[in-house]
Amino acid sequence: MTQVIVGAQWGDEAKGKIVDFVSDRAEFVVRYSGGNNAGHTVVANGKEFKFHLLPAGVLHPGTTSILAAGMVVCPRSLVRELDETRAKQPELGKVVISRAAHVVLPYHMSLDALEEDARGKDKIGTTSRGIGPAYTDKVQRSGIRMAEFVDEGLFRARLQAVLDAKERLFSLFGQTPPKFDDVFDEYRGYADQIRPYVGDAEQKLQDAVAAGKRVLMEGAQGTFLDLDLGTYPFVTSSHPVAGGACIGTGIGPRDIQGVLGVCKAYSTRVGTGPFPTELLDDTGEQIRQQGNEFGTTTGRPRRCGWLDVAALRFSARANSFSGLVITRLDVLSGLGALQVATRYRLDGKELAGVPMCSHEWGRVEPVYETLVGWEGEMGAARALSDLPRETQDYVRFIEEAVGVPAAILSIGPGREQTIVLRPDLVWG
Ligand code: IMP
């Protein structure tokens, strides 16, 4: 079974925990898009791991982790992450990095900051990891790929050519690009460390799928941060949606059997951009505190709001979800009555779906239904029937409103705080 795990909202849906949970039976776990803008926290064997580039499946020694062609990989961050992960758990699964993945270099990070500054009040609120500029180079056909990066002669030539071309761009900002020698000397060291991992990821993956191995594709960010389908321009520069798993890996759509859509029991967003159900009041603050809603990558406070099933319905179709994973139900405990947006209104008219343009996204009025909330600690629940009746009703409401069955519920950060409702949708 080849399965994709996708963020159904604006990212940070706790996909890392779910990938870790599901991947103990996977033979391959694949990151297909994005780079170290992502941040996945996994609590395993009493230790907390934070992943930005490595697939969360790397903690399972029998699993091969693939960083696929659709990714942009920062070598400095990857080397650090491999070292930090090994320091906590010496035995990791095998890691293979696609020769076609693009490399994030220091000039991408500088340009991310310069471009954000130039946007003034229209800032995207990027993670400042150089992700947008690295994808821009890819589209402009001037990016450096992993296969070139780990070949010292090729890297030297490509880096020189790219830095020469970047002079013009940096001069528009009244700046100069980083110096060739500084970048080359630092990064050839990373290339030496990364070289053993760079391989023919696409062939390995295609062979694995053909042989019927269990393959899990791990999405980063979320559907509404997708470059085409999200709240453009307040989006990331890649394709977090399920279709991105095909583009970014070399596996075709008919080889994907399942798509799990991960959503929080409420909504959050980091960075700027439309967020119809945002709560700017004490309730929003209470969710932020109870959920410790601060970014894994940047530490920024996340914007918090009610669950938005109007948006989730779009997400379900855009990704063809076979099952929903509802996370962080525990965070809503003690909040009192819960609002859920079921539809949007724009200029007094009800919309059939979501608007595709930010200037409209920013003006929609959510139409809410009120559900009864619940109280108390629920982290010890191990079955749906252990949860308060109101939590069960909340889950049933979401399933019905989105039109997708709930496959997994998550009620805390630990692996054991996970309730599987539909093993068939999780493991086939
Ligand atoms: P970039 O991906 O750094 O270019 O940032 C573009 C937008 O996507 C910003 O609003 C970021 O906050 C958001 N973003 C990028 N990665 C993540 C993520 O992993 N979780 C949540 N938001 C993200």
Coordinates of C-alpha atoms and ligand atoms in Angstrom, one line a residue:
M1 CA 0.0 0.0 0.0
T2 CA 1.3 3.4 -0.9
Q3 CA -0.2 6.1 1.2
V4 CA 0.1 9.9 1.5
I5 CA -0.2 11.9 4.7
V6 CA -1.3 15.5 4.0
G7 CA -1.9 18.6 6.1
A8 CA -5.5 19.5 5.6
Q9 CA -5.2 23.1 6.9
W10 CA -2.4 25.6 7.1
G11 CA 0.3 23.3 8.3
D12 CA 1.4 22.3 11.8
E13 CA -1.4 19.7 12.1
A14 CA 0.9 17.3 14.0
K15 CA 1.6 15.3 10.9
G16 CA 5.0 14.3 12.3
K17 CA 3.5 12.4 15.2
I18 CA 1.1 10.7 12.8
V19 CA 3.8 9.7 10.3
D20 CA 5.9 8.4 13.2
F21 CA 2.9 6.4 14.4
V22 CA 1.9 5.0 11.0
S23 CA 5.4 4.4 9.8
D24 CA 6.4 1.6 12.2
R25 CA 4.9 -0.7 9.5
A26 CA 6.2 1.2 6.5
E27 CA 9.3 0.1 4.6
F28 CA 9.8 3.5 3.0
V29 CA 8.9 7.0 4.3
V30 CA 9.2 9.8 1.8
R31 CA 9.3 13.6 2.1
Y32 CA 8.0 14.9 -1.2
S33 CA 8.0 18.7 -1.0
G34 CA 9.3 21.7 0.9
G35 CA 12.5 21.9 2.9
N36 CA 13.5 23.0 6.4
N37 CA 10.6 25.4 6.6
A38 CA 8.7 22.4 7.9
G39 CA 8.9 21.4 11.6
H40 CA 7.7 18.1 12.9
T41 CA 7.9 17.2 16.6
V42 CA 7.9 13.6 17.5
V43 CA 7.9 12.2 21.0
A44 CA 9.3 8.6 21.0
N45 CA 10.8 6.4 23.7
G46 CA 10.5 9.3 26.1
K47 CA 12.6 11.7 24.0
E48 CA 11.5 14.6 21.9
F49 CA 12.7 14.9 18.3
K50 CA 12.3 17.9 16.0
F51 CA 12.6 17.2 12.3
H52 CA 12.8 19.8 9.6
L53 CA 14.2 17.8 6.7
L54 CA 14.3 14.1 7.7
P55 CA 11.1 12.2 7.3
A56 CA 9.7 11.3 10.8
G57 CA 10.0 7.7 9.8
V58 CA 13.8 7.8 10.3
L59 CA 13.3 6.7 13.9
H60 CA 12.4 3.2 12.8
P61 CA 15.6 1.4 12.0
G62 CA 14.0 -0.9 9.5
T63 CA 12.5 1.9 7.4
T64 CA 14.2 3.7 4.5
S65 CA 13.7 7.5 4.6
I66 CA 13.8 9.3 1.3
L67 CA 14.2 13.0 0.6
A68 CA 12.7 13.1 -2.8
A69 CA 13.1 15.2 -5.9
G70 CA 10.4 17.7 -5.0
M71 CA 12.3 18.9 -1.9
V72 CA 14.8 21.8 -1.5
V73 CA 17.4 20.6 1.0
C74 CA 19.6 22.9 3.1
P75 CA 22.9 20.9 3.6
R76 CA 23.8 22.8 6.8
S77 CA 20.5 22.1 8.4
L78 CA 20.5 18.5 7.3
V79 CA 24.0 17.7 8.7
R80 CA 22.9 19.3 12.0
E81 CA 19.7 17.3 12.1
L82 CA 21.4 14.0 11.4
D83 CA 23.9 14.7 14.2
E84 CA 21.3 15.8 16.7
T85 CA 19.0 12.9 15.9
R86 CA 21.9 10.3 16.2
A87 CA 22.9 11.8 19.5
K88 CA 19.5 10.9 20.9
Q89 CA 19.0 7.6 19.0
P90 CA 22.2 6.1 17.5
E91 CA 20.4 3.6 15.3
L92 CA 18.4 5.2 12.6
G93 CA 16.8 3.9 9.4
K94 CA 18.6 4.3 6.1
V95 CA 18.5 7.7 4.4
V96 CA 18.5 8.3 0.7
I97 CA 18.5 11.8 -0.9
S98 CA 17.3 12.2 -4.4
R99 CA 20.0 13.3 -6.9
A100 CA 17.3 15.6 -8.3
A101 CA 16.5 17.4 -5.1
H102 CA 17.6 21.1 -5.1
V103 CA 20.1 22.5 -2.7
V104 CA 19.4 25.6 -0.5
L105 CA 22.5 27.8 -0.3
P106 CA 23.3 30.9 1.7
Y107 CA 22.3 33.3 -1.0
H108 CA 18.7 31.9 -0.9
M109 CA 18.5 32.8 2.8
S110 CA 19.8 36.3 2.2
L111 CA 17.3 36.8 -0.7
D112 CA 14.4 35.5 1.4
A113 CA 15.2 38.2 4.0
L114 CA 15.7 41.0 1.4
E115 CA 12.5 40.1 -0.5
E116 CA 10.5 40.0 2.6
D117 CA 11.8 43.4 3.7
A118 CA 11.0 44.8 0.2
R119 CA 7.4 43.6 0.6
G120 CA 6.9 46.0 3.5
K121 CA 3.4 45.7 4.9
D122 CA 2.6 42.9 2.4
K123 CA 5.1 40.5 3.9
I124 CA 4.3 36.8 3.5
G125 CA 5.8 36.0 6.9
T126 CA 8.1 33.3 5.5
T127 CA 10.2 31.1 7.7
S128 CA 13.3 32.9 6.3
R129 CA 14.9 29.6 5.4
G130 CA 15.5 30.5 1.7
I131 CA 12.7 28.2 0.5
G132 CA 11.0 30.7 -1.9
P133 CA 14.3 31.8 -3.6
A134 CA 15.5 28.1 -3.9
Y135 CA 12.2 27.2 -5.7
T136 CA 12.5 30.4 -7.8
D137 CA 15.9 29.2 -9.0
K138 CA 14.5 25.8 -9.8
V139 CA 11.7 27.3 -11.9
Q140 CA 14.2 29.7 -13.5
R141 CA 16.4 26.7 -14.3
S142 CA 19.4 28.0 -12.4
G143 CA 19.1 25.8 -9.3
I144 CA 21.9 23.4 -8.1
R145 CA 20.8 19.9 -7.7
M146 CA 22.1 17.3 -5.2
A147 CA 23.9 15.3 -7.8
E148 CA 25.9 18.4 -8.8
F149 CA 26.4 19.5 -5.2
V150 CA 28.2 16.3 -4.2
D151 CA 30.5 16.3 -7.2
E152 CA 33.1 18.8 -6.1
G153 CA 34.2 19.9 -9.6
L154 CA 30.6 20.4 -10.8
F155 CA 29.7 22.2 -7.6
R156 CA 32.6 24.6 -8.0
A157 CA 31.6 25.5 -11.6
R158 CA 27.9 25.8 -10.9
L159 CA 28.3 27.8 -7.8
Q160 CA 30.6 30.2 -9.5
A161 CA 28.1 30.7 -12.4
V162 CA 25.2 31.1 -10.1
L163 CA 26.9 33.6 -7.9
D164 CA 28.0 35.6 -10.9
A165 CA 24.4 35.8 -12.1
K166 CA 23.2 36.7 -8.6
E167 CA 25.4 39.8 -8.6
R168 CA 22.8 41.5 -10.7
L169 CA 19.9 40.5 -8.4
F170 CA 21.7 41.5 -5.2
S171 CA 22.6 44.8 -6.7
L172 CA 18.9 45.7 -7.0
F173 CA 18.8 45.6 -3.2
G174 CA 22.1 47.5 -3.0
Q175 CA 23.9 44.4 -1.8
T176 CA 26.4 41.9 -2.9
P177 CA 26.0 38.1 -2.8
P178 CA 28.0 35.9 -0.4
K179 CA 31.6 35.4 -1.5
F180 CA 32.4 32.3 -3.5
D181 CA 35.2 31.1 -1.3
D182 CA 33.1 31.4 1.9
V183 CA 30.3 29.4 0.5
F184 CA 32.4 26.8 -1.2
D185 CA 34.7 26.2 1.7
E186 CA 31.8 25.7 4.2
Y187 CA 29.5 23.8 1.8
R188 CA 32.1 21.3 0.4
G189 CA 32.4 20.1 4.0
Y190 CA 28.7 19.4 4.1
A191 CA 28.8 17.8 0.7
D192 CA 31.4 15.3 2.0
Q193 CA 29.1 14.4 4.8
I194 CA 26.0 14.2 2.7
R195 CA 27.5 12.3 -0.3
P196 CA 27.0 8.8 1.1
Y197 CA 23.3 9.4 1.3
V198 CA 22.7 10.8 -2.2
G199 CA 21.4 8.1 -4.5
D200 CA 18.9 7.0 -7.1
A201 CA 15.8 7.7 -4.9
E202 CA 13.3 7.6 -7.8
Q203 CA 14.4 4.1 -9.0
K204 CA 14.4 2.7 -5.5
L205 CA 10.9 4.1 -4.8
Q206 CA 9.5 2.9 -8.1
D207 CA 10.9 -0.6 -7.5
A208 CA 9.5 -0.6 -4.0
V209 CA 6.0 0.4 -5.2
A210 CA 6.2 -2.2 -8.0
A211 CA 7.2 -4.9 -5.4
G212 CA 4.2 -3.9 -3.3
K213 CA 6.2 -2.6 -0.4
R214 CA 4.6 -0.3 2.2
V215 CA 5.4 3.3 1.2
L216 CA 4.4 6.3 3.2
M217 CA 4.6 9.8 1.6
E218 CA 4.9 12.5 4.2
G219 CA 3.5 15.9 3.4
A220 CA 4.9 19.1 4.8
Q221 CA 3.0 22.4 5.4
G222 CA -0.7 22.1 4.5
T223 CA -3.3 22.3 1.7
F224 CA -3.9 26.0 2.1
L225 CA -0.2 26.8 1.8
D226 CA -0.1 25.1 -1.6
L227 CA 1.3 27.3 -4.3
D228 CA -1.7 26.8 -6.6
L229 CA -4.5 25.8 -4.3
G230 CA -3.7 27.8 -1.2
T231 CA -4.3 31.4 -0.2
Y232 CA -1.9 32.8 -2.8
P233 CA 0.3 34.8 -2.4
F234 CA 0.4 33.9 1.3
V235 CA 1.6 30.3 0.6
T236 CA 4.8 28.3 0.4
S237 CA 6.5 27.8 -3.0
S238 CA 5.8 24.1 -3.4
H239 CA 3.0 21.6 -3.5
P240 CA 2.0 20.1 -0.1
V241 CA -1.2 18.6 -1.6
A242 CA -1.4 14.9 -2.3
G243 CA -0.8 15.5 -6.0
G244 CA 2.6 17.0 -5.0
A245 CA 3.6 13.5 -3.9
C246 CA 3.4 12.3 -7.5
I247 CA 5.2 15.3 -8.9
G248 CA 7.9 15.2 -6.2
T249 CA 8.7 11.5 -6.2
G250 CA 8.1 9.9 -9.6
I251 CA 5.2 7.7 -8.4
G252 CA 2.1 8.1 -10.5
P253 CA -1.4 8.8 -9.2
R254 CA -2.8 5.3 -9.8
D255 CA -0.1 3.8 -7.5
I256 CA -1.5 5.7 -4.5
Q257 CA -4.1 3.8 -2.6
G258 CA -4.8 6.0 0.4
V259 CA -4.6 9.6 1.5
L260 CA -4.9 10.5 5.1
G261 CA -5.8 14.2 5.7
V262 CA -4.5 15.4 9.0
C263 CA -6.4 18.3 10.7
K264 CA -6.3 19.8 14.1
A265 CA -9.6 19.9 16.1
Y266 CA -9.3 23.7 15.6
S267 CA -7.3 25.8 13.2
T268 CA -4.0 27.6 13.3
R269 CA -1.8 29.5 10.9
V270 CA 1.7 31.0 11.1
G271 CA 2.7 33.9 8.9
T272 CA 0.3 36.4 7.3
G273 CA -2.7 35.8 5.0
P274 CA -6.4 35.0 5.2
F275 CA -7.7 33.0 8.1
P276 CA -11.5 33.2 8.2
T277 CA -12.0 31.5 11.6
E278 CA -9.2 33.3 13.4
L279 CA -9.9 34.2 17.1
L280 CA -8.3 37.5 18.2
D281 CA -9.8 37.3 21.7
D282 CA -9.2 35.4 24.9
T283 CA -10.5 32.2 23.5
G284 CA -7.8 32.4 20.8
E285 CA -5.2 33.0 23.5
Q286 CA -6.5 30.1 25.6
I287 CA -6.1 27.8 22.6
R288 CA -2.6 29.1 22.0
Q289 CA -1.6 28.5 25.6
Q290 CA -3.4 25.1 26.1
G291 CA -2.0 23.9 22.7
N292 CA 1.4 25.5 23.1
E293 CA 0.9 26.9 19.7
F294 CA 4.3 28.3 18.9
G295 CA 6.2 27.4 15.7
T296 CA 8.6 24.4 15.7
T297 CA 10.8 26.1 13.1
T298 CA 10.6 29.8 14.0
G299 CA 9.1 29.9 17.5
R300 CA 6.5 32.4 16.3
P301 CA 3.2 32.4 18.1
R302 CA 0.6 30.7 15.8
R303 CA -2.7 32.4 15.0
C304 CA -5.5 30.3 16.5
G305 CA -9.2 29.9 15.5
W306 CA -12.2 27.6 15.4
L307 CA -12.3 24.5 13.2
D308 CA -13.3 25.3 9.6
V309 CA -15.1 22.5 7.9
A310 CA -15.9 24.7 4.9
A311 CA -12.2 24.8 4.2
L312 CA -11.8 21.1 5.1
R313 CA -14.4 20.1 2.5
F314 CA -12.3 21.7 -0.2
S315 CA -9.2 20.1 1.2
A316 CA -10.9 16.6 1.2
R317 CA -11.7 16.9 -2.5
A318 CA -8.4 18.5 -3.6
N319 CA -6.5 15.7 -1.9
S320 CA -9.0 12.8 -2.3
F321 CA -8.8 12.0 1.4
S322 CA -9.7 8.4 2.2
G323 CA -9.6 9.1 6.0
L324 CA -9.3 12.0 8.4
V325 CA -6.8 12.2 11.3
I326 CA -8.1 14.6 13.9
T327 CA -5.4 15.8 16.2
R328 CA -5.2 17.8 19.4
L329 CA -8.7 17.1 20.6
D330 CA -7.3 17.3 24.1
V331 CA -6.5 21.0 23.6
L332 CA -10.1 22.0 23.4
S333 CA -10.9 20.6 26.9
G334 CA -12.4 23.2 29.2
L335 CA -13.0 25.8 26.4
G336 CA -16.8 25.8 26.8
A337 CA -19.1 25.8 23.8
L338 CA -17.2 25.1 20.5
Q339 CA -17.9 26.9 17.2
V340 CA -17.4 25.2 13.9
A341 CA -17.5 27.1 10.6
T342 CA -19.6 25.1 8.1
R343 CA -20.0 27.6 5.2
Y344 CA -18.8 30.9 4.1
R345 CA -20.7 34.0 3.1
L346 CA -19.3 36.7 0.8
D347 CA -21.1 40.0 0.2
G348 CA -24.2 38.5 1.7
K349 CA -24.2 35.5 -0.5
E350 CA -23.5 31.9 0.6
L351 CA -20.5 30.3 -1.3
A352 CA -20.6 26.8 -2.6
G353 CA -16.9 26.3 -1.7
V354 CA -13.9 28.4 -0.8
P355 CA -12.8 31.5 -2.8
M356 CA -9.6 31.0 -4.7
C357 CA -8.3 34.6 -4.3
S358 CA -6.9 36.1 -1.2
H359 CA -8.7 39.4 -1.6
E360 CA -11.9 37.4 -1.2
W361 CA -10.6 34.8 1.2
G362 CA -9.8 37.8 3.5
R363 CA -13.4 39.0 3.4
V364 CA -15.5 35.8 3.8
E365 CA -17.7 35.6 6.9
P366 CA -17.8 32.1 8.3
V367 CA -21.3 30.7 9.3
Y368 CA -20.9 28.9 12.5
E369 CA -22.6 26.0 14.2
T370 CA -22.3 25.6 18.0
L371 CA -21.3 22.3 19.6
V372 CA -21.2 21.4 23.2
G373 CA -17.7 21.4 24.6
W374 CA -16.1 19.1 27.2
E375 CA -13.9 19.2 30.2
G376 CA -11.1 17.2 31.8
E377 CA -8.0 15.4 31.0
M378 CA -8.4 12.8 28.2
G379 CA -4.8 11.8 27.5
A380 CA -5.3 8.3 29.1
A381 CA -8.2 7.4 26.8
R382 CA -7.4 4.4 24.5
A383 CA -10.7 4.0 22.7
L384 CA -13.4 6.2 21.3
S385 CA -15.7 5.1 24.1
D386 CA -13.2 6.4 26.7
L387 CA -13.7 9.9 25.4
P388 CA -16.4 12.3 26.7
R389 CA -19.7 11.9 24.9
E390 CA -19.4 15.5 23.6
T391 CA -15.9 14.7 22.1
Q392 CA -17.4 11.7 20.3
D393 CA -20.2 13.9 19.0
Y394 CA -17.6 16.5 17.8
V395 CA -15.8 13.8 15.8
R396 CA -19.0 12.5 14.3
F397 CA -20.0 16.0 13.3
I398 CA -16.7 16.6 11.5
E399 CA -16.9 13.3 9.7
E400 CA -20.4 14.1 8.4
A401 CA -19.7 17.7 7.6
V402 CA -16.5 16.9 5.7
G403 CA -17.8 13.7 4.2
V404 CA -14.7 11.6 5.1
P405 CA -14.5 9.0 7.9
A406 CA -12.2 9.6 10.9
A407 CA -9.4 7.1 10.7
I408 CA -7.3 8.2 13.7
L409 CA -7.8 10.5 16.7
S410 CA -4.9 12.0 18.6
I411 CA -5.3 13.2 22.2
G412 CA -1.7 14.0 23.2
P413 CA 1.9 14.0 21.9
G414 CA 2.8 10.4 22.9
R415 CA 2.6 7.5 20.5
E416 CA 0.2 5.8 22.9
Q417 CA -2.2 8.8 22.9
T418 CA -3.5 7.8 19.5
I419 CA -6.8 6.1 18.9
V420 CA -7.2 4.1 15.6
L421 CA -10.8 4.0 14.6
R422 CA -10.3 2.6 11.1
P423 CA -7.2 0.3 10.9
D424 CA -8.2 -0.6 7.3
L425 CA -7.8 3.1 6.2
V426 CA -4.5 3.4 8.1
W427 CA -2.7 0.2 7.1
G428 CA -4.8 -1.3 4.3
Ligands
IMP1 P1 8.1 29.8 3.3 O1 7.7 28.3 3.1 O2 9.2 29.9 4.3 O3 8.4 30.5 2.1 O4 6.9 30.6 4.0 C1 5.7 30.8 3.3 C2 4.5 30.7 4.2 O5 4.3 29.3 4.6 C3 4.6 31.5 5.5 O6 3.3 31.9 5.9 C4 5.1 30.4 6.5 O7 4.7 30.7 7.8 C5 4.3 29.2 6.0 N1 4.9 27.9 6.3 C6 6.0 27.4 5.7 N2 6.3 26.2 6.3 C7 5.4 25.9 7.2 C8 5.1 24.8 8.1 O8 5.8 23.8 8.1 N3 4.0 25.0 8.9 C9 3.2 26.1 8.9 N4 3.4 27.1 8.1 C10 4.5 27.0 7.2

